Short mmCIF file of C-alpha atoms in Angstrom, two decimals:
data_model
loop_
_atom_site.label_atom_id
_atom_site.label_comp_id
_atom_site.label_asym_id
_atom_site.label_seq_id
_atom_site.Cartn_x
_atom_site.Cartn_y
_atom_site.Cartn_z
CA UNK A 1 86.46 56.13 43.13
CA UNK A 2 86.76 53.10 45.14
CA UNK A 3 89.46 50.50 44.33
CA UNK A 4 88.22 47.20 43.15
CA UNK A 5 88.91 43.86 44.86
CA UNK A 6 89.21 41.02 43.04
CA UNK A 7 87.94 40.06 39.75
CA UNK A 8 86.08 43.25 38.23
CA UNK A 9 87.27 43.18 34.82
CA UNK A 10 87.79 40.84 31.87
CA UNK A 11 91.52 42.61 30.47
CA UNK A 12 91.10 41.31 27.02
CA UNK A 13 92.09 43.79 23.64
CA UNK A 14 88.17 44.44 23.31
CA UNK A 15 87.39 48.02 21.65
CA UNK A 16 84.89 50.01 23.72
CA UNK A 17 81.57 49.19 21.82
CA UNK A 18 82.01 45.90 22.86
CA UNK A 19 82.40 46.79 26.65
CA UNK A 20 79.55 47.04 29.91
CA UNK A 21 80.37 49.63 31.90
CA UNK A 22 78.97 48.26 35.22
CA UNK A 23 77.58 51.22 37.80
CA UNK A 24 77.85 49.30 41.21
CA UNK A 25 75.79 51.31 43.68
CA UNK A 26 77.61 50.10 47.23
CA UNK A 27 74.80 50.95 49.35
CA UNK A 28 72.07 49.71 47.23
CA UNK A 29 71.79 45.46 48.28
CA UNK A 30 72.07 44.00 51.32
CA UNK A 31 74.90 41.55 50.71
CA UNK A 32 78.85 42.53 51.60
CA UNK A 33 80.02 44.73 48.11
CA UNK A 34 82.90 41.92 47.76
CA UNK A 35 79.79 39.24 46.87
CA UNK A 36 77.69 41.46 45.22
CA UNK A 37 80.87 42.64 42.98
CA UNK A 38 82.11 38.45 42.88
CA UNK A 39 79.10 37.70 41.82
CA UNK A 40 78.32 40.44 39.14
CA UNK A 41 82.21 39.40 37.55
CA UNK A 42 81.24 36.02 37.64
CA UNK A 43 78.08 36.30 35.74
CA UNK A 44 79.11 38.28 33.20
CA UNK A 45 82.38 36.34 32.63
CA UNK A 46 79.97 33.63 32.20
CA UNK A 47 78.93 34.82 29.28
CA UNK A 48 82.44 35.73 27.68
CA UNK A 49 81.44 39.40 27.47
CA UNK A 50 83.69 42.09 28.60
CA UNK A 51 83.13 44.52 31.43
CA UNK A 52 84.58 47.33 33.79
CA UNK A 53 83.50 47.50 37.28
CA UNK A 54 83.06 50.97 38.61
CA UNK A 55 82.14 51.88 42.53
CA UNK A 56 81.74 55.80 42.33
CA UNK A 57 81.78 57.49 45.97
CA UNK A 58 78.84 59.53 45.08
CA UNK A 59 75.99 60.76 42.31
CA UNK A 60 78.25 63.32 41.00
CA UNK A 61 80.92 60.85 40.34
CA UNK A 62 79.07 58.60 38.81
CA UNK A 63 77.38 60.60 36.72
CA UNK A 64 81.08 61.60 35.05
CA UNK A 65 82.23 57.99 34.70
CA UNK A 66 78.90 57.22 32.55
CA UNK A 67 79.17 60.21 30.60
CA UNK A 68 82.63 59.22 29.72
CA UNK A 69 81.38 55.46 29.03
CA UNK A 70 78.39 57.10 26.79
CA UNK A 71 80.85 59.15 24.98
CA UNK A 72 83.21 56.27 23.99
CA UNK A 73 80.88 54.44 22.92
CA UNK A 74 80.43 51.48 25.35
CA UNK A 75 77.84 48.54 24.24
CA UNK A 76 75.24 49.71 27.24
CA UNK A 77 75.81 50.42 31.01
CA UNK A 78 74.54 48.30 33.65
CA UNK A 79 72.82 49.77 36.86
CA UNK A 80 73.08 48.35 39.84
CA UNK A 81 71.29 49.31 42.67
CA UNK A 82 68.16 51.07 42.51
CA UNK A 83 65.75 53.71 40.96
CA UNK A 84 67.88 56.35 42.11
CA UNK A 85 71.06 54.92 40.20
CA UNK A 86 69.48 53.86 37.40
CA UNK A 87 68.40 57.44 37.40
CA UNK A 88 72.42 58.51 37.50
CA UNK A 89 72.55 56.14 34.12
CA UNK A 90 69.89 57.72 31.99
CA UNK A 91 71.62 60.69 32.95
CA UNK A 92 74.62 60.23 31.50
CA UNK A 93 73.40 58.33 28.66
CA UNK A 94 71.50 61.35 27.13
CA UNK A 95 71.79 62.06 24.08
CA UNK A 96 74.06 59.29 23.00
CA UNK A 97 73.15 56.25 21.42
CA UNK A 98 74.53 54.02 24.85
CA UNK A 99 71.73 51.94 26.42
CA UNK A 100 71.00 51.61 30.28
CA UNK A 101 70.28 48.32 31.12
CA UNK A 102 69.31 47.32 35.28
CA UNK A 103 70.57 44.92 37.71
CA UNK A 104 67.89 45.38 40.71
CA UNK A 105 69.05 45.43 43.88
CA UNK A 106 68.43 48.55 45.81
CA UNK A 107 66.09 50.31 47.99
CA UNK A 108 63.58 50.99 45.30
CA UNK A 109 62.99 49.11 41.98
CA UNK A 110 60.13 50.57 40.54
CA UNK A 111 61.58 50.88 36.72
CA UNK A 112 62.27 47.48 37.08
CA UNK A 113 59.57 46.12 38.10
CA UNK A 114 57.95 48.42 34.87
CA UNK A 115 60.46 47.22 32.98
CA UNK A 116 59.91 43.27 34.26
CA UNK A 117 63.57 42.79 34.85
CA UNK A 118 63.83 39.65 36.54
CA UNK A 119 65.15 40.17 40.29
CA UNK A 120 67.27 37.66 40.92
CA UNK A 121 71.48 39.41 39.55
CA UNK A 122 72.23 36.25 37.29
CA UNK A 123 69.09 36.22 35.17
CA UNK A 124 68.73 40.13 35.35
CA UNK A 125 72.43 39.88 33.51
CA UNK A 126 71.60 37.51 30.89
CA UNK A 127 68.72 40.32 30.26
CA UNK A 128 71.55 43.24 29.97
CA UNK A 129 74.04 40.78 27.63
CA UNK A 130 71.18 39.02 25.40
CA UNK A 131 68.02 41.24 25.52
CA UNK A 132 66.98 43.51 23.05
CA UNK A 133 67.10 47.36 23.12
CA UNK A 134 63.94 49.50 22.94
CA UNK A 135 63.83 53.11 22.95
CA UNK A 136 61.60 54.65 25.56
CA UNK A 137 60.13 57.68 26.20
CA UNK A 138 62.14 60.07 28.91
CA UNK A 139 60.66 63.33 30.70
CA UNK A 140 62.79 65.94 32.09
CA UNK A 141 62.49 67.80 35.53
CA UNK A 142 64.61 70.87 36.93
CA UNK A 143 66.67 69.68 33.64
CA UNK A 144 67.71 66.10 34.57
CA UNK A 145 65.89 63.52 32.84
CA UNK A 146 63.41 60.82 34.35
CA UNK A 147 62.45 57.65 32.97
CA UNK A 148 59.21 56.56 36.10
CA UNK A 149 57.98 59.37 37.42
CA UNK A 150 58.50 62.63 38.88
CA UNK A 151 56.26 64.45 41.78
CA UNK A 152 55.39 67.21 43.56
CA UNK A 153 54.21 67.67 46.70
CA UNK A 154 53.39 64.59 48.91
CA UNK A 155 55.44 62.34 46.78
CA UNK A 156 58.03 65.08 46.81
CA UNK A 157 57.92 65.62 50.53
CA UNK A 158 57.79 61.50 50.90
CA UNK A 159 60.96 61.06 48.71
CA UNK A 160 62.81 63.96 50.44
CA UNK A 161 62.09 62.20 54.16
CA UNK A 162 63.27 58.70 53.53
CA UNK A 163 67.45 59.98 53.50
CA UNK A 164 70.31 57.42 52.11
CA UNK A 165 71.23 57.80 55.34
CA UNK A 166 67.93 56.20 56.93
CA UNK A 167 68.02 54.20 53.66
CA UNK A 168 71.22 52.45 54.81
CA UNK A 169 69.82 51.69 58.10
CA UNK A 170 66.32 50.23 57.35
CA UNK A 171 66.39 49.80 53.86
CA UNK A 172 62.37 49.94 52.69
CA UNK A 173 61.36 50.83 55.86
CA UNK A 174 62.32 54.44 55.21
CA UNK A 175 59.99 55.03 52.73
CA UNK A 176 56.88 53.58 55.14
CA UNK A 177 58.40 56.16 58.06
CA UNK A 178 58.36 58.65 55.61
CA UNK A 179 55.12 58.29 53.88
CA UNK A 180 53.32 57.64 57.24
CA UNK A 181 54.77 60.86 59.14
CA UNK A 182 53.53 63.09 56.15
CA UNK A 183 49.84 61.29 55.27
CA UNK A 184 49.07 62.19 58.87
CA UNK A 185 48.62 65.77 57.57
CA UNK A 186 48.74 65.74 53.64
CA UNK A 187 50.58 69.17 52.23
CA UNK A 188 48.24 71.19 50.47
CA UNK A 189 49.21 73.53 47.42
CA UNK A 190 48.03 75.66 44.62
CA UNK A 191 49.16 74.14 41.41
CA UNK A 192 48.96 75.39 38.04
CA UNK A 193 49.32 73.06 35.28
CA UNK A 194 50.38 73.57 31.36
CA UNK A 195 49.80 70.76 29.16
CA UNK A 196 50.05 71.27 25.25
CA UNK A 197 47.13 73.72 25.09
CA UNK A 198 45.64 73.36 28.74
CA UNK A 199 45.57 74.89 31.42
CA UNK A 200 44.24 73.80 34.53
CA UNK A 201 44.52 75.40 38.40
CA UNK A 202 43.90 72.89 41.26
CA UNK A 203 44.37 72.76 45.08
CA UNK A 204 45.88 69.30 45.97
CA UNK A 205 48.12 67.53 47.68
CA UNK A 206 50.27 66.08 44.93
CA UNK A 207 50.77 65.75 40.88
CA UNK A 208 52.76 63.26 39.32
CA UNK A 209 54.25 63.16 36.16
CA UNK A 210 53.86 59.57 35.15
CA UNK A 211 55.63 57.40 32.00
CA UNK A 212 54.77 54.46 33.32
CA UNK A 213 52.14 53.35 36.48
CA UNK A 214 53.19 50.78 38.63
CA UNK A 215 54.49 50.54 42.00
CA UNK A 216 55.66 47.82 44.20
CA UNK A 217 55.77 48.29 48.20
CA UNK A 218 59.17 46.77 48.71
CA UNK A 219 59.27 43.34 49.71
CA UNK A 220 55.52 43.28 50.29
CA UNK A 221 53.48 41.30 47.86
CA UNK A 222 51.72 44.42 46.89
CA UNK A 223 51.66 46.30 43.35
CA UNK A 224 49.77 49.62 42.67
CA UNK A 225 48.76 51.00 39.64
CA UNK A 226 48.78 55.18 40.14
CA UNK A 227 48.90 55.50 36.58
CA UNK A 228 47.05 52.91 34.88
CA UNK A 229 47.08 54.37 31.35
CA UNK A 230 50.52 55.10 31.20
CA UNK A 231 53.34 53.38 28.91
CA UNK A 232 57.34 53.90 28.20
CA UNK A 233 56.67 54.08 24.06
CA UNK A 234 53.01 56.50 24.12
CA UNK A 235 54.44 59.58 23.74
CA UNK A 236 52.72 60.85 26.67
CA UNK A 237 53.63 61.84 30.00
CA UNK A 238 50.38 61.26 32.04
CA UNK A 239 49.48 63.74 34.61
CA UNK A 240 47.90 62.87 37.96
CA UNK A 241 46.74 65.05 40.25
CA UNK A 242 45.57 64.33 43.96
CA UNK A 243 43.73 65.99 46.67
CA UNK A 244 43.28 64.04 50.01
CA UNK A 245 42.50 66.15 52.48
CA UNK A 246 43.40 64.03 55.92
CA UNK A 247 44.17 60.87 56.81
CA UNK A 248 41.00 59.05 56.61
CA UNK A 249 40.80 60.42 52.52
CA UNK A 250 44.41 59.14 52.10
CA UNK A 251 43.02 55.98 53.46
CA UNK A 252 40.62 56.11 50.34
CA UNK A 253 42.56 57.20 48.12
CA UNK A 254 44.74 53.92 48.22
CA UNK A 255 41.69 51.95 48.36
CA UNK A 256 40.80 53.11 45.12
CA UNK A 257 44.08 52.95 43.82
CA UNK A 258 44.55 49.26 45.15
CA UNK A 259 40.64 48.62 42.91
CA UNK A 260 41.88 50.66 40.16
CA UNK A 261 39.06 52.79 40.51
CA UNK A 262 40.08 56.31 39.03
CA UNK A 263 38.57 59.71 38.01
CA UNK A 264 39.19 60.41 34.36
#
């Protein structure tokens, strides 16, 4: 774990149940990490709450730090970063009563969008400290919890090709590059989907398991609804099947999604 510089915690004899663990992804923001750390410390200090800022070197260390804080009964884990950082926080707090809050400053901030978390640091810290705790549905993919979506096919290929190194270099453009690379010739696979008492076999480019439906195109003022009836609190995971066979059909599919035209 990297050593923190400057004010990173309030050193009062508060019990763990009053403390916030601030899980900071050093590479998630375009601003210098020292500036981000100072802004976080200022925002939490201004609200008079005890906090610990940690900067794990990788996701595995982040998981162990978060897990330890959850077992100690911290008031909340505040994920400062993008969806990947939030995902680690969810893994670490799984099975406990410790909630996860979000300060969105990553390459992808889709969870924050769907939760309506403000984009500004000050306001999102305010929500973390003063907001209400709500319970949401959580899915599992390969044993790990997810709150937003899990996908197979095109979605997974795009996420895989948008590597951490590429995101650190070009930001959200990594997803644009990866998306264009993969939609020129969309992948195709046979899927067998079993849900409750239903079984479906289909050839498709992508299958999404959606717990929420909104996606934002990075810095662009565009929001896409990929699962219009999904909800964090309805007790269901929506299965969305997409089967474009070529680039024109991909374009047509995006147009349908933008216009919220879906087949049931």
